[in-house]
Short mmCIF file of C-alpha atoms in Angstrom, two decimals:
data_model
loop_
_atom_site.label_atom_id
_atom_site.label_comp_id
_atom_site.label_asym_id
_atom_site.label_seq_id
_atom_site.Cartn_x
_atom_site.Cartn_y
_atom_site.Cartn_z
CA MET W 24 0.30 -0.07 -0.47
CA GLU W 25 1.25 3.50 -1.07
CA ASN W 26 1.41 7.08 0.68
CA ILE W 27 0.77 5.74 4.52
CA GLN W 28 2.64 8.23 6.43
CA MET W 29 3.34 8.74 10.47
CA VAL W 30 0.97 12.19 10.09
CA ASP W 31 -0.79 12.81 6.81
CA LEU W 32 -0.64 17.07 6.83
CA LYS W 33 -1.65 17.57 3.27
CA GLY W 34 -4.81 15.07 3.39
CA GLN W 35 -5.88 17.41 6.56
CA TYR W 36 -5.41 20.64 4.63
CA LYS W 37 -7.04 19.82 1.53
CA LYS W 38 -9.91 18.89 3.77
CA ILE W 39 -10.12 22.61 5.02
CA LYS W 40 -8.17 24.43 2.17
CA ALA W 41 -10.61 27.05 1.12
CA GLU W 42 -10.72 28.14 5.06
CA ILE W 43 -6.95 28.10 5.34
CA ASP W 44 -5.88 30.23 1.97
CA ALA W 45 -8.90 32.76 2.73
CA ALA W 46 -7.28 33.10 6.58
CA VAL W 47 -3.29 33.07 4.97
CA LEU W 48 -4.97 36.17 1.99
CA ASP W 49 -6.39 37.84 4.19
CA CYS W 50 -3.27 38.08 6.98
CA ILE W 51 -1.27 38.90 3.47
CA GLU W 52 -2.98 41.82 1.93
CA SER W 53 -3.87 43.55 5.40
CA THR W 54 0.86 43.11 5.78
CA ALA W 55 -0.08 42.91 9.78
CA PHE W 56 2.74 40.19 9.83
CA ILE W 57 3.72 40.74 12.86
CA ASN W 58 1.53 40.34 16.00
CA GLY W 59 -1.49 40.77 13.34
CA PRO W 60 -5.03 41.24 14.17
CA ALA W 61 -5.14 37.29 14.02
CA VAL W 62 -2.86 36.54 16.98
CA LYS W 63 -4.99 38.83 19.51
CA ILE W 64 -8.24 36.60 18.32
CA PHE W 65 -6.52 32.72 18.55
CA ALA W 66 -4.98 33.54 22.02
CA THR W 67 -8.68 34.59 23.07
CA SER W 68 -10.37 31.73 20.91
CA LEU W 69 -7.49 28.87 22.99
CA ALA W 70 -8.24 30.47 26.15
CA GLN W 71 -11.97 30.04 25.24
CA HIS W 72 -11.56 26.42 24.38
CA LEU W 73 -9.13 25.46 26.96
CA ASP W 74 -11.04 27.66 29.35
CA ALA W 75 -7.69 29.20 30.77
CA ALA W 76 -7.71 32.71 31.67
CA ARG W 77 -4.49 33.99 29.29
CA VAL W 78 -2.78 32.61 26.37
CA ILE W 79 0.41 34.21 25.35
CA PRO W 80 1.59 33.28 21.75
CA CYS W 81 4.82 32.44 21.09
CA ALA W 82 7.31 31.28 18.79
CA ASN W 83 7.83 27.68 19.61
CA GLY W 84 6.84 25.03 21.92
CA THR W 85 11.26 25.11 23.17
CA ASP W 86 10.70 28.87 24.22
CA ALA W 87 7.42 28.62 25.96
CA LEU W 88 8.79 26.33 28.43
CA GLN W 89 11.72 28.85 28.90
CA ILE W 90 9.84 31.98 29.11
CA ALA W 91 8.26 30.19 31.48
CA MET W 92 11.04 29.63 33.40
CA MET W 93 11.99 32.94 33.34
CA ALA W 94 9.00 34.15 34.62
CA LEU W 95 8.88 32.29 37.99
CA GLY W 96 11.73 34.62 39.42
CA LEU W 97 14.46 31.11 39.79
CA GLU W 98 18.12 31.69 40.46
CA ARG W 99 21.17 29.55 39.27
CA GLY W 100 21.68 26.13 40.57
CA ASP W 101 17.64 25.67 41.74
CA GLU W 102 16.38 22.54 40.23
CA ILE W 103 13.78 21.54 38.07
CA ILE W 104 12.24 18.07 38.35
CA VAL W 105 11.62 16.32 34.89
CA PRO W 106 10.87 13.22 33.56
CA ALA W 107 14.11 11.21 31.93
CA PHE W 108 11.68 9.78 29.17
CA THR W 109 10.52 13.08 27.31
CA TYR W 110 11.74 14.94 24.27
CA ILE W 111 15.18 16.85 25.06
CA ALA W 112 13.39 20.47 25.09
CA THR W 113 11.71 19.51 28.26
CA ALA W 114 15.36 19.69 29.94
CA GLU W 115 17.28 21.86 27.68
CA VAL W 116 15.70 24.81 28.65
CA ILE W 117 16.57 24.16 32.26
CA GLY W 118 20.58 24.52 31.00
CA LEU W 119 20.45 27.07 28.98
CA LEU W 120 18.89 29.11 31.79
CA GLY W 121 21.74 27.78 34.44
CA LEU W 122 19.34 25.68 36.84
CA VAL W 123 19.65 21.97 36.87
CA PRO W 124 17.29 19.11 35.63
CA VAL W 125 16.87 16.30 38.27
CA MET W 126 15.78 13.54 35.85
CA VAL W 127 13.27 11.19 37.21
CA ASP W 128 11.78 8.08 35.82
CA VAL W 129 8.11 7.49 34.46
CA ASP W 130 5.01 5.28 35.42
CA PRO W 131 5.61 1.63 33.06
CA ARG W 132 2.05 1.87 32.13
CA THR W 133 1.24 5.47 31.06
CA PHE W 134 4.82 6.91 30.54
CA ASN W 135 4.24 10.24 32.62
CA ILE W 136 5.95 11.28 35.36
CA THR W 137 4.26 10.91 38.85
CA ALA W 138 4.14 11.96 42.16
CA GLU W 139 5.86 9.51 43.57
CA HIS W 140 8.75 9.93 41.61
CA ILE W 141 8.79 13.88 41.82
CA ARG W 142 8.57 13.23 45.74
CA LYS W 143 12.01 11.03 45.69
CA ALA W 144 13.74 14.16 44.00
CA ILE W 145 13.15 16.98 46.02
CA THR W 146 15.82 18.76 48.07
CA PRO W 147 16.12 21.77 49.68
CA LYS W 148 16.85 23.29 45.90
CA THR W 149 13.86 22.19 44.31
CA LYS W 150 11.92 24.89 42.79
CA ALA W 151 9.55 22.90 40.28
CA VAL W 152 8.61 20.45 38.58
CA VAL W 153 7.55 20.02 34.78
CA PRO W 154 5.07 16.80 33.87
CA VAL W 155 5.21 16.26 30.59
CA HIS W 156 1.90 14.38 29.20
CA LEU W 157 3.46 12.01 26.43
CA PHE W 158 1.78 10.29 23.63
CA GLY W 159 -1.52 12.65 24.46
CA GLN W 160 -2.98 11.88 27.99
CA SER W 161 -2.48 13.78 31.35
CA ALA W 162 -0.23 12.68 34.18
CA ASP W 163 -1.91 12.05 37.09
CA MET W 164 -2.20 15.97 38.27
CA GLU W 165 -4.50 15.83 41.42
CA SER W 166 -1.83 13.97 43.17
CA ILE W 167 1.12 16.21 41.35
CA MET W 168 -0.89 19.67 42.41
CA LYS W 169 -1.20 17.99 45.94
CA LEU W 170 2.57 17.18 46.33
CA ALA W 171 3.62 21.03 44.83
CA ALA W 172 1.29 22.75 47.10
CA GLU W 173 3.30 20.62 50.56
CA HIS W 174 6.68 21.97 48.94
CA ASN W 175 5.68 25.18 47.43
CA LEU W 176 6.74 23.99 44.12
CA TYR W 177 5.59 25.55 40.94
CA VAL W 178 4.36 23.08 38.46
CA ILE W 179 4.81 23.93 34.72
CA GLU W 180 2.83 21.56 32.34
CA ASP W 181 4.22 20.50 28.97
CA THR W 182 1.49 19.63 26.88
CA ALA W 183 3.26 19.85 23.73
CA GLN W 184 1.53 16.25 22.86
CA ALA W 185 -1.70 16.45 24.72
CA ILE W 186 -4.17 19.90 23.63
CA GLY W 187 -7.27 18.96 24.25
CA ALA W 188 -6.94 16.37 26.25
CA GLU W 189 -8.80 16.73 29.71
CA TYR W 190 -8.20 15.38 32.97
CA THR W 191 -10.93 13.96 35.99
CA PHE W 192 -9.73 14.99 39.72
CA SER W 193 -11.56 12.46 42.47
CA ASP W 194 -14.86 15.12 43.32
CA GLY W 195 -15.30 14.79 39.48
CA ARG W 196 -14.49 18.46 38.30
CA LYS W 197 -12.81 18.51 34.94
CA GLN W 198 -9.87 20.70 33.61
CA LYS W 199 -7.90 20.90 30.22
CA VAL W 200 -4.44 20.07 30.34
CA GLY W 201 -1.93 23.06 30.72
CA THR W 202 -4.64 25.15 33.03
CA ILE W 203 -3.86 22.66 35.83
CA GLY W 204 -0.49 23.87 37.00
CA HIS W 205 0.72 27.40 37.83
CA ILE W 206 1.63 27.80 33.65
CA GLY W 207 0.88 25.37 30.88
CA CYS W 208 3.14 25.48 27.37
CA THR W 209 2.59 23.64 24.51
CA SER W 210 4.08 23.82 20.81
CA PHE W 211 2.18 24.04 17.13
CA PHE W 212 4.65 22.06 15.41
CA PRO W 213 3.21 21.06 11.95
CA SER W 214 2.67 17.34 13.37
CA LYS W 215 1.23 18.27 16.72
CA ASN W 216 -2.43 17.48 17.26
CA LEU W 217 -3.11 21.53 17.01
CA GLY W 218 -0.10 22.21 14.53
CA CYS W 219 0.70 25.32 12.12
CA TYR W 220 2.66 25.44 8.83
CA GLY W 221 5.76 26.25 10.57
CA ASP W 222 6.87 26.63 14.40
CA GLY W 223 4.67 28.00 17.06
CA GLY W 224 3.82 27.61 20.73
CA ALA W 225 1.62 29.36 23.34
CA ILE W 226 2.37 29.41 27.25
CA MET W 227 -1.10 29.36 28.86
CA THR W 228 -2.15 30.22 32.96
CA ASN W 229 -4.69 31.20 35.27
CA ASP W 230 -2.57 33.65 37.21
CA ALA W 231 -3.00 36.74 35.91
CA GLN W 232 0.06 38.30 37.56
CA LEU W 233 2.46 35.57 36.09
CA GLY W 234 0.51 36.03 32.86
CA GLU W 235 1.57 39.73 32.69
CA LYS W 236 5.13 39.18 33.54
CA ILE W 237 4.86 36.34 30.78
CA GLN W 238 3.80 38.91 27.68
CA ILE W 239 6.43 41.38 28.72
CA ILE W 240 9.47 38.98 28.96
CA ALA W 241 7.98 37.16 25.51
CA ASN W 242 8.47 40.61 24.14
CA HIS W 243 12.05 41.79 24.81
CA GLY W 244 10.80 42.25 28.24
CA GLN W 245 9.03 45.53 27.39
CA ILE W 246 6.14 47.46 29.19
CA LYS W 247 5.92 50.24 26.52
CA LYS W 248 7.82 51.25 23.89
CA TYR W 249 12.02 51.51 24.23
CA VAL W 250 11.22 50.74 28.52
CA HIS W 251 12.34 47.23 29.60
CA LYS W 252 11.60 46.15 33.02
CA TYR W 253 12.99 42.33 32.33
CA ILE W 254 15.62 40.61 30.57
CA GLY W 255 13.33 39.64 27.59
CA VAL W 256 13.40 37.54 24.88
CA ASN W 257 11.85 37.82 20.74
CA SER W 258 9.29 35.46 20.77
CA ARG W 259 6.33 35.68 18.36
CA LEU W 260 3.53 33.75 16.68
CA ASP W 261 3.48 35.13 13.48
CA THR W 262 0.39 36.67 12.09
CA LEU W 263 -0.18 33.97 9.07
CA GLN W 264 0.72 31.02 11.46
CA ALA W 265 -1.96 32.30 13.88
CA ALA W 266 -4.35 32.73 10.84
CA ILE W 267 -3.84 28.95 10.18
CA LEU W 268 -4.49 28.08 14.21
CA GLY W 269 -7.36 30.20 14.18
CA VAL W 270 -9.08 27.96 11.20
CA LYS W 271 -7.93 24.94 12.88
CA LEU W 272 -8.61 25.05 16.46
CA LYS W 273 -12.69 25.29 15.45
CA TYR W 274 -11.61 21.18 14.13
CA LEU W 275 -9.68 20.34 17.29
CA ASN W 276 -12.33 18.74 18.71
CA ASP W 277 -12.74 16.22 15.67
CA TYR W 278 -9.21 15.87 14.98
CA SER W 279 -9.32 14.51 18.53
CA ALA W 280 -12.45 12.27 18.04
CA ALA W 281 -10.54 10.92 15.07
CA ARG W 282 -7.22 9.99 16.19
CA ARG W 283 -9.25 8.22 19.38
CA LYS W 284 -11.77 6.73 17.16
CA ALA W 285 -8.15 4.86 14.74
CA ALA W 286 -6.49 4.15 18.34
CA ASP W 287 -9.53 2.32 19.51
CA TYR W 288 -9.54 -0.14 16.15
CA TYR W 289 -5.94 -0.51 16.53
CA ASP W 290 -6.65 -1.70 20.19
CA GLN W 291 -9.24 -4.38 19.06
CA GLN W 292 -7.14 -5.52 16.24
CA LEU W 293 -3.71 -5.45 18.72
CA ASN W 294 -4.60 -6.43 21.71
CA GLY W 295 -3.74 -10.14 22.76
CA ILE W 296 -1.23 -10.24 20.31
CA GLU W 297 1.94 -12.11 22.24
CA GLY W 298 4.83 -9.80 22.77
CA ILE W 299 3.41 -6.25 22.16
CA THR W 300 1.87 -4.14 24.86
CA VAL W 301 -1.13 -2.07 23.50
CA PRO W 302 -1.54 1.64 25.16
CA VAL W 303 -2.88 2.01 28.57
CA ARG W 304 -5.27 4.65 29.37
CA ALA W 305 -5.35 6.65 32.53
CA SER W 306 -8.61 6.51 34.21
CA ASN W 307 -8.12 10.34 34.76
CA SER W 308 -7.46 11.70 31.47
CA THR W 309 -9.13 11.70 28.28
CA HIS W 310 -6.25 10.79 25.88
CA VAL W 311 -5.93 12.39 22.69
CA PHE W 312 -3.77 10.29 20.87
CA HIS W 313 -0.76 12.51 19.51
CA GLN W 314 1.41 8.89 19.16
CA TYR W 315 -0.18 5.61 19.26
CA THR W 316 2.88 3.61 20.83
CA LEU W 317 2.92 -0.02 21.54
CA LYS W 318 5.08 -1.75 23.87
CA VAL W 319 7.57 -4.69 22.13
CA ALA W 320 8.88 -7.36 23.47
CA GLY W 321 12.23 -8.35 23.07
CA ASN W 322 12.49 -7.62 19.04
CA ARG W 323 11.30 -4.17 18.58
CA ASP W 324 14.30 -3.59 16.12
CA GLU W 325 13.60 -6.38 13.77
CA LEU W 326 9.83 -5.08 13.97
CA LYS W 327 10.38 -1.72 12.77
CA THR W 328 12.57 -3.32 10.12
CA PHE W 329 9.90 -5.74 8.82
CA LEU W 330 7.16 -2.85 9.16
CA GLU W 331 9.78 -0.17 7.00
CA SER W 332 10.41 -2.91 4.72
CA LYS W 333 6.50 -3.00 3.50
CA GLY W 334 6.18 0.87 3.36
CA ILE W 335 5.10 1.16 7.22
CA PRO W 336 6.53 3.91 9.09
CA ALA W 337 7.03 3.43 12.37
CA MET W 338 8.95 5.92 14.55
CA ILE W 339 11.00 5.18 18.24
CA TYR W 340 10.07 7.88 20.54
CA TYR W 341 12.86 8.07 22.52
CA PRO W 342 15.49 5.99 22.13
CA ILE W 343 18.03 7.80 24.80
CA PRO W 344 17.37 8.76 27.75
CA LEU W 345 17.49 12.30 28.50
CA ASN W 346 20.42 11.06 31.34
CA GLU W 347 22.61 9.53 28.93
CA GLN W 348 22.24 12.57 26.21
CA GLU W 349 26.15 13.67 25.84
CA ALA W 350 24.46 17.14 26.32
CA PHE W 351 23.59 16.84 29.87
CA GLN W 352 27.11 15.25 31.46
CA GLY W 353 28.41 16.83 33.98
CA LEU W 354 24.95 18.98 34.14
CA GLY W 355 21.76 17.67 36.27
CA ARG W 356 21.44 14.94 38.27
CA VAL W 357 19.36 11.56 38.59
CA GLU W 358 17.32 10.38 41.15
CA GLY W 359 16.56 6.68 41.49
CA SER W 360 17.23 3.50 38.79
CA LEU W 361 15.46 4.56 35.92
CA ASP W 362 14.60 1.07 35.08
CA VAL W 363 11.28 2.12 33.73
CA THR W 364 12.98 4.51 31.21
CA ILE W 365 15.36 2.19 30.17
CA ASN W 366 13.41 -0.40 29.29
CA LEU W 367 10.63 2.42 27.20
CA CYS W 368 13.73 2.91 25.19
CA GLN W 369 14.62 -0.45 24.06
CA THR W 370 10.67 -1.72 23.79
CA VAL W 371 8.36 1.62 22.53
CA LEU W 372 7.24 1.79 19.43
CA SER W 373 4.89 4.36 17.50
CA LEU W 374 2.83 3.70 15.15
CA PRO W 375 1.07 5.90 12.28
CA ILE W 376 -2.59 8.43 13.63
CA HIS W 377 -3.58 10.99 11.84
CA THR W 378 -6.86 12.48 11.60
CA GLU W 379 -6.93 10.92 7.74
CA MET W 380 -6.14 7.47 8.62
CA ASP W 381 -8.57 4.92 6.88
CA THR W 382 -9.65 1.12 7.91
CA ALA W 383 -7.80 0.19 5.19
CA GLN W 384 -3.91 2.04 5.97
CA GLN W 385 -4.84 0.21 9.16
CA ASP W 386 -5.35 -2.93 8.30
CA TYR W 387 -2.35 -2.88 6.21
CA ILE W 388 -0.52 -1.96 9.22
CA ILE W 389 -2.36 -4.38 11.35
CA GLY W 390 -1.57 -7.59 8.64
CA GLY W 391 1.94 -6.51 8.23
CA ILE W 392 2.89 -6.35 12.47
CA LYS W 393 0.49 -9.96 12.28
CA GLU W 394 2.96 -11.61 9.85
CA PHE W 395 5.52 -10.61 12.04
CA PHE W 396 4.32 -12.28 15.27
CA LYS W 397 3.38 -15.30 13.33
#
């Protein structure tokens, strides 16, 4: 079968082509390329969608994390706890700011950081924790927020892979990820569930003072033209990208439903095959399936090679734990054994999943997996 992709951005674009093209042309004709009206409109729309008090758009998801940490008034040597099983951006900005990344293990079922892992890593220097809502579902935010309150820690949610996912508290309250911690950060990289056609990101908060400081820092620390209160950065969401995201945001719920439908079908067809474990869905979070990630016992790399020989892409997120990256040697510390992280790096394999998947494509992928395990 031809044209199986991890993410079908072209197919998605074709369905909303008229709206996207009109939004882009309106932006070009207005010539308001920097901080044009579409940026504010999108920020307001996303805040409403997430039920967040404020959304501050920025240039990318990594900038979002960096600006969030800059806004907290942390000092060199302060520690921030992160999962060892995540993309480097989560910890990269910690080192960049002269802070100390403390890498901890994750839950073997959900792949997310837990309050138990965080608790063991807390020292007098600990000032913040970054839960990464990996692959599309929330970490257990109720227990993490309770622990953070006990130890006066900031919580910065990395929701780049889980925008639109909803967490349910024990009392029945529901909140979108990115709005539970003190600050939420996300990316609009094209392959994300809500992706633009270039780089983009955003920061969310329900704290008015933090929101104002974040806005200022993202614009050179400037409170009015040529008056600079903080050392800041230049991080803006292009008006063109905001216009595109404004269109796509209207379809985010539909996109999440399409991904869940594809995941349900994978589950039905793959569950029970000896040698693989389908993704576990946390009972207190919806799953928006940025990735559909299997655990493959013993022969993950062989399965990946076999699938690719049949024209089926498959990706390993992530093959190397953060603590083993050369960039972090001598920087930060590890708390605990990281046994789960090491195992996941050796066993995870993500299958194609996106908004345009059809049953024929999935049947071909599933057939390849079953053929391998015969």
